[in-house]
Amino acid sequence: MAVAAPRTVAETDAPPSGGRPGLTLIAVCFGLFMVGLDSTVVHIANPAIQADLGASFGELQWIINSYLLALAVFLIPAGKLGDRFGRKRLYLSGVAIFAVASVAIGLAGSVEGVLVFRALQGISAAMLMPQTIALLRATFPREKFGMAVGVWGGVSSVAIAGGPLVSGLLVDSVGWEWVFHINAPIALIGIVVGALVIKETPKVVEGRLDLVGVVLLALVLLGVVFAVVQAQVWGWGSAATIGIFAASAVLFALFVRVESRVEFPLLPLGMFRSAGLSVGGVVFVANFFAMLGVTFLITLFLLNTLGNSTTRAGVLMLPLSAIAIPAAPIGAMLTAKVGARRVAALGLVLMAIGLALLTQVDAGTSYWRMAVPFVVIGLGSGFAIPSGADLIVGGAPVHLAGVASGFQTTCIQVGGAIGTAVLSAIIAAKVAPAVLGAGLPESAQEAAAAGVVFEGLPAVSDAFVGGLHVGLVVAAVLCAAVAALVMVAVCEPARHDVATVLEETVEGSAGDL
């Protein structure tokens, strides 16, 4: 099959408008590094936050999900606002708000305060992320844009991979608050450098912002995740749980109706005629359902069940996160050689195998029986990301490629939020009867669901590990099912070169518009 010409948003942009490309790249990497770091540091810090502030198991989930949901909901609107009001302005504003929210999390002194400022972190991350790649596109000449994309992806990968270790060191040495406070000096330097070297881009006004679509999508996402999390307390068959799910379904139908009629929709429905784009979105949902959901539970297992220090837990998690650094470029090369369809399916199958292998791990097994599956899962995820991006961004019409990128990043956040909620619900359902059977008060269920060991009551810990295994099986089955869907539903799309696949991956990760 002939290699298709690259199809990216950059082709439709105006020529670079001057500025200092190298310095601009350095400037946007400060904001990028903060967001990448905060996507993984919180998992290691969560048990310390729970111990200090008395957070419930459900609140621990919301510390992660409030960030993911805010980022998912505001990502596409923030990209459009950058076009309207200036990308430099919105980027620097996002960095500043992210820093303020980070400091406020450490000073909040209550779980409610942490949740509010975590959501604000998510909003500010949505403000700055689309602008990073847009500023690079506006500054770098086309022939050097691929190099900038490589640096962008490298900085993001290093930040994500180093998050657990950085978090462990900070929690052990100066307290969990510094997991967030560390963003302040990074942001301060980034704002000063950005203000001096970034050149503002021309403002683009293209139709009205679909505020009704934004509100409806926000309510749908919030409703689904809230119902899954609260079902652990209310029960899956309760009127409240069923009512919220039903209301979310009605709101989603209304969202589809609005998007089909509004002149400038938030999410043009016509682009979903492409099977590759639609299934590519499912690839990202399944990928991050497994990655973020399992990471949340494995971290609790390492810290609370096995009793590791936060620093040691961060080191033990490195095989899962650090493998992403070489895996994504390898996945891009494979995508260019054999096609996105096969590589996406291969990546998800590898994830399913790694997740299945993890079910052999319990409190008494060797760490190496955990480390090898970590590498397999991370490698599979690294393969699925660039191939999924090629299905989505490469499969979209040129004029909708930017919106497709935003759709991709929304799928990442939604998949992570739902994965965390669903797998946590499985754990909670598994430990509840064990806690009552052991004669412990009902209030002990929260600690048991977080993997805390009760001396002399091994049945409770066994229930947590059993719930972890069930969650791993659910994630593995989902990945395997989506791999089959990719092979059945998607015709092999035109193959792009490695540089184009990497560019699509970066644009999708930034939610670029």
mmCIF file of C-alpha atoms in Angstrom, residues 98-447:
data_model
loop_
_atom_site.group_PDB
_atom_site.id
_atom_site.type_symbol
_atom_site.label_atom_id
_atom_site.label_comp_id
_atom_site.label_asym_id
_atom_site.label_seq_id
_atom_site.Cartn_x
_atom_site.Cartn_y
_atom_site.Cartn_z
ATOM 1 C CA PHE A 98 -2.497 25.882 37.684
ATOM 2 C CA ALA A 99 0.181 27.142 40.079
ATOM 3 C CA VAL A 100 -2.339 28.920 42.321
ATOM 4 C CA ALA A 101 -4.580 25.842 42.410
ATOM 5 C CA SER A 102 -1.580 23.619 43.226
ATOM 6 C CA VAL A 103 -0.526 25.754 46.183
ATOM 7 C CA ALA A 104 -4.144 25.986 47.348
ATOM 8 C CA ILE A 105 -4.467 22.170 47.384
ATOM 9 C CA GLY A 106 -1.630 21.920 49.896
ATOM 10 C CA LEU A 107 -3.068 24.701 52.046
ATOM 11 C CA ALA A 108 -6.732 23.661 51.871
ATOM 12 C CA GLY A 109 -6.718 21.584 55.049
ATOM 13 C CA SER A 110 -9.854 19.655 54.064
ATOM 14 C CA VAL A 111 -10.874 17.036 51.539
ATOM 15 C CA GLU A 112 -13.511 19.384 50.120
ATOM 16 C CA GLY A 113 -10.888 22.039 49.492
ATOM 17 C CA VAL A 114 -8.598 19.538 47.776
ATOM 18 C CA LEU A 115 -11.433 18.447 45.487
ATOM 19 C CA VAL A 116 -12.358 22.007 44.520
ATOM 20 C CA PHE A 117 -8.795 23.003 43.711
ATOM 21 C CA ARG A 118 -8.098 19.728 41.897
ATOM 22 C CA ALA A 119 -11.012 20.614 39.603
ATOM 23 C CA LEU A 120 -9.490 24.072 39.138
ATOM 24 C CA GLN A 121 -6.208 22.381 38.241
ATOM 25 C CA GLY A 122 -8.074 20.426 35.573
ATOM 26 C CA ILE A 123 -9.644 23.578 34.130
ATOM 27 C CA SER A 124 -6.290 25.371 34.008
ATOM 28 C CA ALA A 125 -4.628 22.311 32.423
ATOM 29 C CA ALA A 126 -7.335 22.442 29.745
ATOM 30 C CA MET A 127 -6.536 26.125 29.229
ATOM 31 C CA LEU A 128 -2.818 25.649 28.669
ATOM 32 C CA MET A 129 -2.500 22.260 26.942
ATOM 33 C CA PRO A 130 -4.085 23.094 23.541
ATOM 34 C CA GLN A 131 -2.047 26.276 23.360
ATOM 35 C CA THR A 132 1.308 24.460 23.719
ATOM 36 C CA ILE A 133 1.164 22.704 20.377
ATOM 37 C CA ALA A 134 -0.707 25.586 18.703
ATOM 38 C CA LEU A 135 2.058 28.023 19.680
ATOM 39 C CA LEU A 136 4.685 25.657 18.289
ATOM 40 C CA ARG A 137 2.779 25.295 15.016
ATOM 41 C CA ALA A 138 2.531 29.057 14.731
ATOM 42 C CA THR A 139 6.244 29.557 15.424
ATOM 43 C CA PHE A 140 8.170 26.678 13.837
ATOM 44 C CA PRO A 141 8.616 26.366 10.072
ATOM 45 C CA ARG A 142 6.978 23.219 8.685
ATOM 46 C CA GLU A 143 10.273 21.383 8.096
ATOM 47 C CA LYS A 144 11.303 21.791 11.759
ATOM 48 C CA PHE A 145 7.921 21.205 13.345
ATOM 49 C CA GLY A 146 8.571 17.441 13.592
ATOM 50 C CA MET A 147 11.625 18.110 15.762
ATOM 51 C CA ALA A 148 9.530 20.317 18.064
ATOM 52 C CA VAL A 149 6.912 17.571 18.276
ATOM 53 C CA GLY A 150 9.604 15.081 19.309
ATOM 54 C CA VAL A 151 10.808 17.335 22.120
ATOM 55 C CA TRP A 152 7.191 17.992 23.201
ATOM 56 C CA GLY A 153 6.487 14.260 23.389
ATOM 57 C CA GLY A 154 9.770 13.552 25.177
ATOM 58 C CA VAL A 155 9.168 16.150 27.892
ATOM 59 C CA SER A 156 5.634 14.866 28.449
ATOM 60 C CA SER A 157 6.785 11.239 28.647
ATOM 61 C CA VAL A 158 9.585 12.014 31.113
ATOM 62 C CA ALA A 159 7.217 14.010 33.342
ATOM 63 C CA ILE A 160 4.609 11.236 33.351
ATOM 64 C CA ALA A 161 7.173 8.505 33.932
ATOM 65 C CA GLY A 162 8.921 10.406 36.726
ATOM 66 C CA GLY A 163 5.718 11.370 38.528
ATOM 67 C CA PRO A 164 5.474 8.345 40.867
ATOM 68 C CA LEU A 165 9.128 8.584 41.915
ATOM 69 C CA VAL A 166 9.004 12.365 42.441
ATOM 70 C CA SER A 167 5.809 11.955 44.447
ATOM 71 C CA GLY A 168 7.302 9.230 46.628
ATOM 72 C CA LEU A 169 10.403 11.257 47.418
ATOM 73 C CA LEU A 170 8.409 14.392 48.265
ATOM 74 C CA VAL A 171 5.808 12.620 50.424
ATOM 75 C CA ASP A 172 8.499 10.823 52.429
ATOM 76 C CA SER A 173 10.754 13.850 52.878
ATOM 77 C CA VAL A 174 8.562 16.966 53.172
ATOM 78 C CA GLY A 175 4.925 15.853 53.046
ATOM 79 C CA TRP A 176 2.222 15.236 50.447
ATOM 80 C CA GLU A 177 1.495 18.965 50.123
ATOM 81 C CA TRP A 178 4.783 19.431 48.256
ATOM 82 C CA VAL A 179 3.626 17.086 45.528
ATOM 83 C CA PHE A 180 1.487 20.069 44.517
ATOM 84 C CA HIS A 181 3.581 22.965 45.855
ATOM 85 C CA ILE A 182 6.458 21.971 43.562
ATOM 86 C CA ASN A 183 4.431 23.351 40.653
ATOM 87 C CA ALA A 184 4.761 26.921 41.967
ATOM 88 C CA PRO A 185 8.480 27.485 41.160
ATOM 89 C CA ILE A 186 8.124 25.646 37.830
ATOM 90 C CA ALA A 187 5.176 27.874 36.919
ATOM 91 C CA LEU A 188 6.909 31.067 38.029
ATOM 92 C CA ILE A 189 9.905 30.400 35.788
ATOM 93 C CA GLY A 190 7.595 29.339 32.959
ATOM 94 C CA ILE A 191 5.533 32.525 33.188
ATOM 95 C CA VAL A 192 8.599 34.788 33.174
ATOM 96 C CA VAL A 193 10.201 32.962 30.247
ATOM 97 C CA GLY A 194 6.910 32.730 28.357
ATOM 98 C CA ALA A 195 6.082 36.395 28.809
ATOM 99 C CA LEU A 196 9.505 37.361 27.427
ATOM 100 C CA VAL A 197 9.900 34.984 24.481
ATOM 101 C CA ILE A 198 6.472 33.844 23.239
ATOM 102 C CA LYS A 199 4.978 35.941 20.463
ATOM 103 C CA GLU A 200 1.209 36.305 20.537
ATOM 104 C CA THR A 201 -0.604 34.624 17.654
ATOM 105 C CA PRO A 202 -3.257 36.364 15.518
ATOM 106 C CA LYS A 203 -6.752 36.086 16.950
ATOM 107 C CA VAL A 204 -9.260 34.027 14.996
ATOM 108 C CA VAL A 205 -13.010 34.490 15.381
ATOM 109 C CA GLU A 206 -14.915 31.675 13.680
ATOM 110 C CA GLY A 207 -18.551 31.476 14.698
ATOM 111 C CA ARG A 208 -20.071 31.293 18.155
ATOM 112 C CA LEU A 209 -18.845 29.110 20.972
ATOM 113 C CA ASP A 210 -21.321 26.265 21.534
ATOM 114 C CA LEU A 211 -22.004 26.987 25.207
ATOM 115 C CA VAL A 212 -25.112 24.789 25.299
ATOM 116 C CA GLY A 213 -23.054 21.868 24.013
ATOM 117 C CA VAL A 214 -20.358 22.522 26.627
ATOM 118 C CA VAL A 215 -22.900 22.518 29.470
ATOM 119 C CA LEU A 216 -24.713 19.402 28.238
ATOM 120 C CA LEU A 217 -21.482 17.446 27.735
ATOM 121 C CA ALA A 218 -20.269 18.477 31.196
ATOM 122 C CA LEU A 219 -23.509 17.279 32.793
ATOM 123 C CA VAL A 220 -23.420 13.957 30.922
ATOM 124 C CA LEU A 221 -19.842 13.174 31.945
ATOM 125 C CA LEU A 222 -20.367 14.297 35.530
ATOM 126 C CA GLY A 223 -23.592 12.305 35.807
ATOM 127 C CA VAL A 224 -22.090 9.030 34.585
ATOM 128 C CA VAL A 225 -18.980 9.179 36.772
ATOM 129 C CA PHE A 226 -20.890 10.464 39.821
ATOM 130 C CA ALA A 227 -23.404 7.614 39.522
ATOM 131 C CA VAL A 228 -20.637 4.981 39.259
ATOM 132 C CA VAL A 229 -18.756 6.348 42.280
ATOM 133 C CA GLN A 230 -21.844 6.835 44.452
ATOM 134 C CA ALA A 231 -23.277 3.452 43.515
ATOM 135 C CA GLN A 232 -20.784 2.013 46.014
ATOM 136 C CA VAL A 233 -22.751 3.809 48.739
ATOM 137 C CA TRP A 234 -26.277 3.895 47.309
ATOM 138 C CA GLY A 235 -26.257 0.482 45.627
ATOM 139 C CA TRP A 236 -26.399 -0.230 41.885
ATOM 140 C CA GLY A 237 -30.114 -0.910 41.960
ATOM 141 C CA SER A 238 -31.062 2.134 44.043
ATOM 142 C CA ALA A 239 -33.451 4.755 42.701
ATOM 143 C CA ALA A 240 -30.775 7.458 42.975
ATOM 144 C CA THR A 241 -28.203 5.508 40.922
ATOM 145 C CA ILE A 242 -30.683 4.485 38.229
ATOM 146 C CA GLY A 243 -32.150 7.999 38.167
ATOM 147 C CA ILE A 244 -28.787 9.670 37.546
ATOM 148 C CA PHE A 245 -27.903 7.165 34.815
ATOM 149 C CA ALA A 246 -31.297 7.774 33.185
ATOM 150 C CA ALA A 247 -30.897 11.556 33.423
ATOM 151 C CA SER A 248 -27.423 11.282 31.867
ATOM 152 C CA ALA A 249 -28.871 9.255 28.981
ATOM 153 C CA VAL A 250 -31.556 11.891 28.382
ATOM 154 C CA LEU A 251 -28.993 14.693 28.494
ATOM 155 C CA PHE A 252 -26.768 12.799 26.050
ATOM 156 C CA ALA A 253 -29.679 12.443 23.616
ATOM 157 C CA LEU A 254 -30.309 16.173 23.998
ATOM 158 C CA PHE A 255 -26.592 16.873 23.390
ATOM 159 C CA VAL A 256 -26.708 14.869 20.149
ATOM 160 C CA ARG A 257 -29.819 16.758 19.051
ATOM 161 C CA VAL A 258 -28.219 20.144 19.800
ATOM 162 C CA GLU A 259 -24.973 19.221 18.030
ATOM 163 C CA SER A 260 -26.915 18.145 14.933
ATOM 164 C CA ARG A 261 -28.680 21.510 14.706
ATOM 165 C CA VAL A 262 -26.295 24.197 15.958
ATOM 166 C CA GLU A 263 -24.327 26.088 13.303
ATOM 167 C CA PHE A 264 -20.929 25.752 15.016
ATOM 168 C CA PRO A 265 -21.117 22.537 17.080
ATOM 169 C CA LEU A 266 -18.709 21.663 19.851
ATOM 170 C CA LEU A 267 -18.417 18.159 18.375
ATOM 171 C CA PRO A 268 -19.502 17.900 14.710
ATOM 172 C CA LEU A 269 -21.396 14.613 14.411
ATOM 173 C CA GLY A 270 -20.492 14.176 10.760
ATOM 174 C CA MET A 271 -16.934 13.178 11.597
ATOM 175 C CA PHE A 272 -18.185 10.021 13.328
ATOM 176 C CA ARG A 273 -19.151 8.561 9.951
ATOM 177 C CA SER A 274 -15.547 7.360 9.888
ATOM 178 C CA ALA A 275 -15.357 3.937 11.556
ATOM 179 C CA GLY A 276 -11.659 4.498 12.209
ATOM 180 C CA LEU A 277 -12.291 7.708 14.110
ATOM 181 C CA SER A 278 -15.148 6.272 16.167
ATOM 182 C CA VAL A 279 -13.342 3.029 17.031
ATOM 183 C CA GLY A 280 -10.128 4.971 17.672
ATOM 184 C CA GLY A 281 -11.988 6.837 20.403
ATOM 185 C CA VAL A 282 -12.991 3.509 21.950
ATOM 186 C CA VAL A 283 -9.332 2.420 21.823
ATOM 187 C CA PHE A 284 -8.371 5.400 23.985
ATOM 188 C CA VAL A 285 -11.261 4.867 26.391
ATOM 189 C CA ALA A 286 -10.273 1.216 26.903
ATOM 190 C CA ASN A 287 -6.564 2.039 27.145
ATOM 191 C CA PHE A 288 -6.938 4.634 29.867
ATOM 192 C CA PHE A 289 -9.815 2.808 31.592
ATOM 193 C CA ALA A 290 -7.247 0.092 32.239
ATOM 194 C CA MET A 291 -4.142 2.232 32.790
ATOM 195 C CA LEU A 292 -5.531 4.805 35.219
ATOM 196 C CA GLY A 293 -8.006 2.498 36.924
ATOM 197 C CA VAL A 294 -5.409 -0.204 37.564
ATOM 198 C CA THR A 295 -2.741 2.344 38.572
ATOM 199 C CA PHE A 296 -5.087 3.712 41.247
ATOM 200 C CA LEU A 297 -5.650 0.254 42.759
ATOM 201 C CA ILE A 298 -2.095 -1.083 42.357
ATOM 202 C CA THR A 299 -0.756 1.979 44.173
ATOM 203 C CA LEU A 300 -3.051 1.273 47.144
ATOM 204 C CA PHE A 301 -1.913 -2.365 47.059
ATOM 205 C CA LEU A 302 1.773 -1.405 47.111
ATOM 206 C CA LEU A 303 1.384 1.183 49.864
ATOM 207 C CA ASN A 304 -1.348 -0.105 52.158
ATOM 208 C CA THR A 305 -1.394 -3.874 51.639
ATOM 209 C CA LEU A 306 2.336 -4.483 51.172
ATOM 210 C CA GLY A 307 3.402 -1.622 53.454
ATOM 211 C CA ASN A 308 5.963 -0.016 51.119
ATOM 212 C CA SER A 309 7.117 3.538 51.703
ATOM 213 C CA THR A 310 5.953 6.105 49.160
ATOM 214 C CA THR A 311 9.477 6.392 47.731
ATOM 215 C CA ARG A 312 9.776 2.637 47.291
ATOM 216 C CA ALA A 313 6.289 2.444 45.790
ATOM 217 C CA GLY A 314 7.281 5.127 43.285
ATOM 218 C CA VAL A 315 10.343 3.093 42.287
ATOM 219 C CA LEU A 316 8.294 -0.095 42.016
ATOM 220 C CA MET A 317 5.817 1.653 39.683
ATOM 221 C CA LEU A 318 8.560 2.830 37.293
ATOM 222 C CA PRO A 319 8.356 -0.185 34.926
ATOM 223 C CA LEU A 320 4.707 0.682 34.242
ATOM 224 C CA SER A 321 5.247 4.377 33.552
ATOM 225 C CA ALA A 322 8.818 4.587 32.222
ATOM 226 C CA ILE A 323 8.258 2.032 29.449
ATOM 227 C CA ALA A 324 6.061 4.668 27.776
ATOM 228 C CA ILE A 325 9.185 6.644 26.810
ATOM 229 C CA PRO A 326 10.454 4.100 24.237
ATOM 230 C CA ALA A 327 7.079 2.418 23.588
ATOM 231 C CA ALA A 328 5.357 5.338 21.833
ATOM 232 C CA PRO A 329 8.080 5.893 19.185
ATOM 233 C CA ILE A 330 8.246 2.128 18.579
ATOM 234 C CA GLY A 331 4.470 2.095 18.233
ATOM 235 C CA ALA A 332 4.667 4.966 15.740
ATOM 236 C CA MET A 333 7.242 3.095 13.650
ATOM 237 C CA LEU A 334 5.099 -0.045 13.658
ATOM 238 C CA THR A 335 2.034 2.005 12.719
ATOM 239 C CA ALA A 336 3.883 3.455 9.727
ATOM 240 C CA LYS A 337 5.028 -0.039 8.642
ATOM 241 C CA VAL A 338 2.022 -2.315 9.177
ATOM 242 C CA GLY A 339 -0.888 0.104 9.733
ATOM 243 C CA ALA A 340 -2.775 1.600 12.665
ATOM 244 C CA ARG A 341 -5.439 -1.121 12.762
ATOM 245 C CA ARG A 342 -3.045 -3.980 13.484
ATOM 246 C CA VAL A 343 -0.875 -2.029 15.915
ATOM 247 C CA ALA A 344 -3.868 -0.782 17.922
ATOM 248 C CA ALA A 345 -5.183 -4.344 18.215
ATOM 249 C CA LEU A 346 -1.720 -5.647 19.137
ATOM 250 C CA GLY A 347 -1.308 -2.978 21.820
ATOM 251 C CA LEU A 348 -4.647 -3.794 23.422
ATOM 252 C CA VAL A 349 -3.948 -7.546 23.314
ATOM 253 C CA LEU A 350 -0.612 -6.958 25.058
ATOM 254 C CA MET A 351 -2.427 -4.912 27.705
ATOM 255 C CA ALA A 352 -4.964 -7.725 28.165
ATOM 256 C CA ILE A 353 -2.148 -10.271 28.589
ATOM 257 C CA GLY A 354 -0.304 -8.076 31.107
ATOM 258 C CA LEU A 355 -3.476 -7.447 33.098
ATOM 259 C CA ALA A 356 -4.238 -11.174 33.146
ATOM 260 C CA LEU A 357 -0.692 -11.916 34.375
ATOM 261 C CA LEU A 358 -1.177 -9.442 37.230
ATOM 262 C CA THR A 359 -4.015 -11.578 38.592
ATOM 263 C CA GLN A 360 -1.330 -14.021 39.777
ATOM 264 C CA VAL A 361 0.017 -11.405 42.200
ATOM 265 C CA ASP A 362 -0.925 -11.393 45.879
ATOM 266 C CA ALA A 363 0.625 -10.225 49.144
ATOM 267 C CA GLY A 364 3.112 -13.090 49.198
ATOM 268 C CA THR A 365 4.415 -13.158 45.611
ATOM 269 C CA SER A 366 7.722 -11.843 44.326
ATOM 270 C CA TYR A 367 7.859 -8.310 42.926
ATOM 271 C CA TRP A 368 9.146 -9.659 39.605
ATOM 272 C CA ARG A 369 5.780 -11.290 39.013
ATOM 273 C CA MET A 370 4.431 -7.750 39.094
ATOM 274 C CA ALA A 371 7.254 -6.012 37.213
ATOM 275 C CA VAL A 372 7.029 -8.184 34.087
ATOM 276 C CA PRO A 373 3.273 -7.567 33.619
ATOM 277 C CA PHE A 374 3.932 -3.855 34.235
ATOM 278 C CA VAL A 375 6.309 -3.812 31.262
ATOM 279 C CA VAL A 376 3.857 -5.741 29.065
ATOM 280 C CA ILE A 377 0.974 -3.407 29.969
ATOM 281 C CA GLY A 378 3.072 -0.274 29.462
ATOM 282 C CA LEU A 379 4.389 -1.530 26.132
ATOM 283 C CA GLY A 380 0.882 -2.364 24.940
ATOM 284 C CA SER A 381 -0.415 1.051 25.997
ATOM 285 C CA GLY A 382 2.513 2.690 24.204
ATOM 286 C CA PHE A 383 1.595 0.841 21.004
ATOM 287 C CA ALA A 384 -2.110 1.686 21.289
ATOM 288 C CA ILE A 385 -1.595 5.431 21.763
ATOM 289 C CA PRO A 386 0.082 6.400 18.435
ATOM 290 C CA SER A 387 -1.964 3.894 16.437
ATOM 291 C CA GLY A 388 -5.188 5.099 18.058
ATOM 292 C CA ALA A 389 -4.177 8.684 17.330
ATOM 293 C CA ASP A 390 -3.590 7.767 13.693
ATOM 294 C CA LEU A 391 -7.066 6.224 13.500
ATOM 295 C CA ILE A 392 -8.662 9.359 14.977
ATOM 296 C CA VAL A 393 -6.680 12.341 13.711
ATOM 297 C CA GLY A 394 -5.518 10.689 10.497
ATOM 298 C CA GLY A 395 -9.064 9.500 9.761
ATOM 299 C CA ALA A 396 -10.757 12.875 10.241
ATOM 300 C CA PRO A 397 -11.441 15.304 7.413
ATOM 301 C CA VAL A 398 -8.652 17.881 7.231
ATOM 302 C CA HIS A 399 -10.878 20.726 8.413
ATOM 303 C CA LEU A 400 -11.994 18.684 11.449
ATOM 304 C CA ALA A 401 -8.595 17.244 12.408
ATOM 305 C CA GLY A 402 -8.229 19.696 15.288
ATOM 306 C CA VAL A 403 -11.650 18.850 16.720
ATOM 307 C CA ALA A 404 -10.760 15.158 16.359
ATOM 308 C CA SER A 405 -7.650 15.809 18.459
ATOM 309 C CA GLY A 406 -9.795 17.357 21.160
ATOM 310 C CA PHE A 407 -12.124 14.355 20.967
ATOM 311 C CA GLN A 408 -9.131 12.059 21.463
ATOM 312 C CA THR A 409 -7.990 13.794 24.630
ATOM 313 C CA THR A 410 -11.547 13.843 25.961
ATOM 314 C CA CYS A 411 -11.658 10.052 25.481
ATOM 315 C CA ILE A 412 -8.420 9.754 27.482
ATOM 316 C CA GLN A 413 -9.829 11.680 30.446
ATOM 317 C CA VAL A 414 -13.250 10.018 30.347
ATOM 318 C CA GLY A 415 -11.728 6.543 30.079
ATOM 319 C CA GLY A 416 -9.477 7.242 33.065
ATOM 320 C CA ALA A 417 -12.319 8.634 35.176
ATOM 321 C CA ILE A 418 -14.705 5.771 34.435
ATOM 322 C CA GLY A 419 -11.954 3.167 34.859
ATOM 323 C CA THR A 420 -11.035 4.515 38.293
ATOM 324 C CA ALA A 421 -14.693 4.596 39.320
ATOM 325 C CA VAL A 422 -15.696 1.164 37.982
ATOM 326 C CA LEU A 423 -12.667 -0.766 39.264
ATOM 327 C CA SER A 424 -12.960 0.934 42.664
ATOM 328 C CA ALA A 425 -16.634 -0.043 42.783
ATOM 329 C CA ILE A 426 -15.644 -3.662 42.198
ATOM 330 C CA ILE A 427 -13.178 -3.493 45.114
ATOM 331 C CA ALA A 428 -15.754 -1.880 47.405
ATOM 332 C CA ALA A 429 -18.363 -4.532 46.578
ATOM 333 C CA LYS A 430 -15.861 -7.312 47.265
ATOM 334 C CA VAL A 431 -14.610 -6.087 50.651
ATOM 335 C CA ALA A 432 -17.983 -5.069 52.135
ATOM 336 C CA PRO A 433 -19.165 -8.600 53.069
ATOM 337 C CA ALA A 434 -15.669 -9.531 54.298
ATOM 338 C CA VAL A 435 -15.606 -6.554 56.670
ATOM 339 C CA LEU A 436 -19.035 -7.411 58.099
ATOM 340 C CA GLY A 437 -18.136 -11.113 58.295
ATOM 341 C CA ALA A 438 -15.029 -10.250 60.318
ATOM 342 C CA GLY A 439 -17.149 -8.402 62.867
ATOM 343 C CA LEU A 440 -15.721 -4.975 62.003
ATOM 344 C CA PRO A 441 -17.926 -1.882 62.032
ATOM 345 C CA GLU A 442 -19.343 -0.703 58.713
ATOM 346 C CA SER A 443 -17.069 2.357 58.874
ATOM 347 C CA ALA A 444 -14.065 0.018 58.359
ATOM 348 C CA GLN A 445 -15.174 -0.655 54.793
ATOM 349 C CA GLU A 446 -13.510 2.551 53.585
ATOM 350 C CA ALA A 447 -10.110 1.506 54.928
#
